[in-house]
Amino acid sequence: MTTVPAELVRALRQTSAVAVLTGSGVSAESGIPTFRGGGDSLWERYDPRELATPEAFSRDPRLVWEWYLWRRSLVVEAEPNPAHLALAKMERLVPSFTLITQNVDGLHERAGSRNVLELHGNILRSRCTAEGEISEPRRQEVPPRCRRCGALLRPDVVWFGEMLPEGAVRAAFEASSSCGVFFSVGTSSLVYPAAALPEEARASGALLVEINPEETPLTRQADFSFRESASVVLPELVKRLRTQGDS
């Protein structure tokens, strides 16, 4: 069983705001690969950086959509893990809670989290290439077309070479700069601008907590660093937060 320091529990009870950044490590604990399938996957021979781009979609929208339909099938079959569920419970235990995720699988929402900022979009949504709005396909076809205008739909995710949604990024930095405790969970802390969020929180005086089985560039800056699975640490932390033993 993981050991949760009493100082961290006290800080969470005393703070008015918590911000959490999650990365692919949290999704991996639900069995979702970052891009590739197993060794026998028919998609193993494709480089994701050659499919998840605007250029690839312009060149061969059907191929890109077939890849995303395969990825969607993996997401639909997955279930929120204990880390997702613990974060949803934590949201209900603190006055202000913002969950910022780099993941596109929607598992945080399925677990019950309400205030979620999706920096990279959501793979289960589709967006019209003409109107830019979330849309449903007009019929079962690949590639799908917008029910309203007939233009091609694309997955509502951020592709390589594209900018992150400005509103979500702005809200993420605001939450990071105004929180009392910041969690970095299952993320490499290498990809910007997300990697700048814990730096923003730290500079604003927040307590910095990292949960990652591997060391990252953030590890030495963290006030508390857990080298364990988020599915182990977060449920224990929430359990401690809900009890009255720590003063």
Coordinates of C-alpha atoms in Angstrom, one line a residue, residues 97-198:
F97 CA -11.3 21.6 -9.0
T98 CA -10.1 21.7 -12.6
L99 CA -9.0 18.6 -14.5
I100 CA -6.8 19.3 -17.5
T101 CA -6.2 16.4 -19.7
Q102 CA -4.0 15.6 -22.7
N103 CA -6.0 12.5 -23.3
V104 CA -8.7 12.3 -26.0
D105 CA -10.6 9.2 -24.8
G106 CA -13.3 10.9 -22.7
L107 CA -12.7 8.5 -19.8
H108 CA -12.6 11.3 -17.2
E109 CA -16.1 12.4 -18.1
R110 CA -17.3 8.8 -18.1
A111 CA -15.8 8.4 -14.6
G112 CA -17.9 11.4 -13.4
S113 CA -15.5 14.3 -13.6
R114 CA -17.4 17.5 -14.5
N115 CA -14.9 20.4 -14.9
V116 CA -12.6 18.9 -17.6
L117 CA -10.5 20.8 -20.0
E118 CA -9.5 18.7 -23.1
L119 CA -6.3 20.1 -24.5
H120 CA -6.2 17.7 -27.4
G121 CA -9.9 17.3 -28.1
N122 CA -12.0 14.1 -27.9
I123 CA -11.7 11.2 -30.3
L124 CA -15.4 10.3 -29.9
R125 CA -16.5 13.6 -31.4
S126 CA -16.5 14.6 -35.0
R127 CA -16.1 18.2 -36.4
C128 CA -17.2 19.6 -39.7
T129 CA -14.3 20.7 -41.9
A130 CA -16.4 23.5 -43.4
E131 CA -18.2 24.9 -40.4
G132 CA -15.8 23.9 -37.6
E133 CA -18.7 22.8 -35.4
I134 CA -19.2 19.5 -33.7
S135 CA -21.5 17.4 -36.0
E136 CA -23.0 14.0 -36.5
P137 CA -22.6 12.1 -39.7
R138 CA -25.6 12.1 -42.0
R139 CA -25.4 8.3 -42.6
Q140 CA -23.0 5.4 -42.0
E141 CA -20.2 6.1 -44.4
V142 CA -16.4 6.3 -44.4
P143 CA -15.3 9.0 -44.6
P144 CA -18.4 10.5 -42.9
R145 CA -20.0 13.7 -44.0
C146 CA -21.8 16.5 -42.0
R147 CA -25.5 16.0 -41.5
R148 CA -26.1 19.8 -42.0
C149 CA -23.9 20.8 -44.9
G150 CA -22.5 17.6 -46.4
A151 CA -18.9 18.5 -46.0
L152 CA -16.4 16.0 -44.7
L153 CA -16.2 15.4 -41.0
R154 CA -12.9 15.0 -39.2
P155 CA -12.1 13.6 -35.7
D156 CA -12.3 16.5 -33.1
V157 CA -8.7 16.0 -32.0
V158 CA -5.6 18.1 -32.4
W159 CA -3.4 16.8 -35.1
F160 CA 0.4 17.1 -35.4
G161 CA 1.2 20.6 -36.6
E162 CA -2.1 22.1 -35.3
M163 CA -2.5 24.6 -32.5
L164 CA -4.2 23.6 -29.3
P165 CA -7.7 25.1 -28.7
E166 CA -7.0 28.6 -27.4
G167 CA -9.9 28.7 -24.9
A168 CA -8.9 25.5 -23.3
V169 CA -5.2 26.5 -23.0
R170 CA -6.1 29.8 -21.5
A171 CA -8.4 28.3 -19.0
A172 CA -5.7 25.7 -18.1
F173 CA -3.1 28.4 -17.4
E174 CA -5.6 30.3 -15.3
A175 CA -6.5 27.3 -13.2
S176 CA -2.8 26.5 -12.8
S177 CA -1.8 29.9 -11.7
S178 CA -4.7 30.2 -9.2
C179 CA -4.6 26.7 -7.5
G180 CA -3.1 25.8 -4.1
V181 CA -2.2 22.3 -5.1
F182 CA -1.3 21.1 -8.6
F183 CA -1.1 17.4 -9.6
S184 CA 0.9 16.1 -12.6
V185 CA -0.4 12.6 -13.3
G186 CA 0.9 10.1 -15.9
T187 CA 2.5 12.7 -18.1
S188 CA 6.1 12.9 -19.4
S189 CA 6.3 16.7 -18.7
L190 CA 8.1 17.0 -22.0
V191 CA 5.4 18.4 -24.4
Y192 CA 4.6 22.1 -24.3
P193 CA 2.5 24.0 -23.6
A194 CA 1.1 21.4 -21.2
A195 CA 4.5 20.9 -19.6
A196 CA 4.5 24.6 -18.7
L197 CA 1.4 24.2 -16.5
P198 CA 3.1 22.8 -13.5

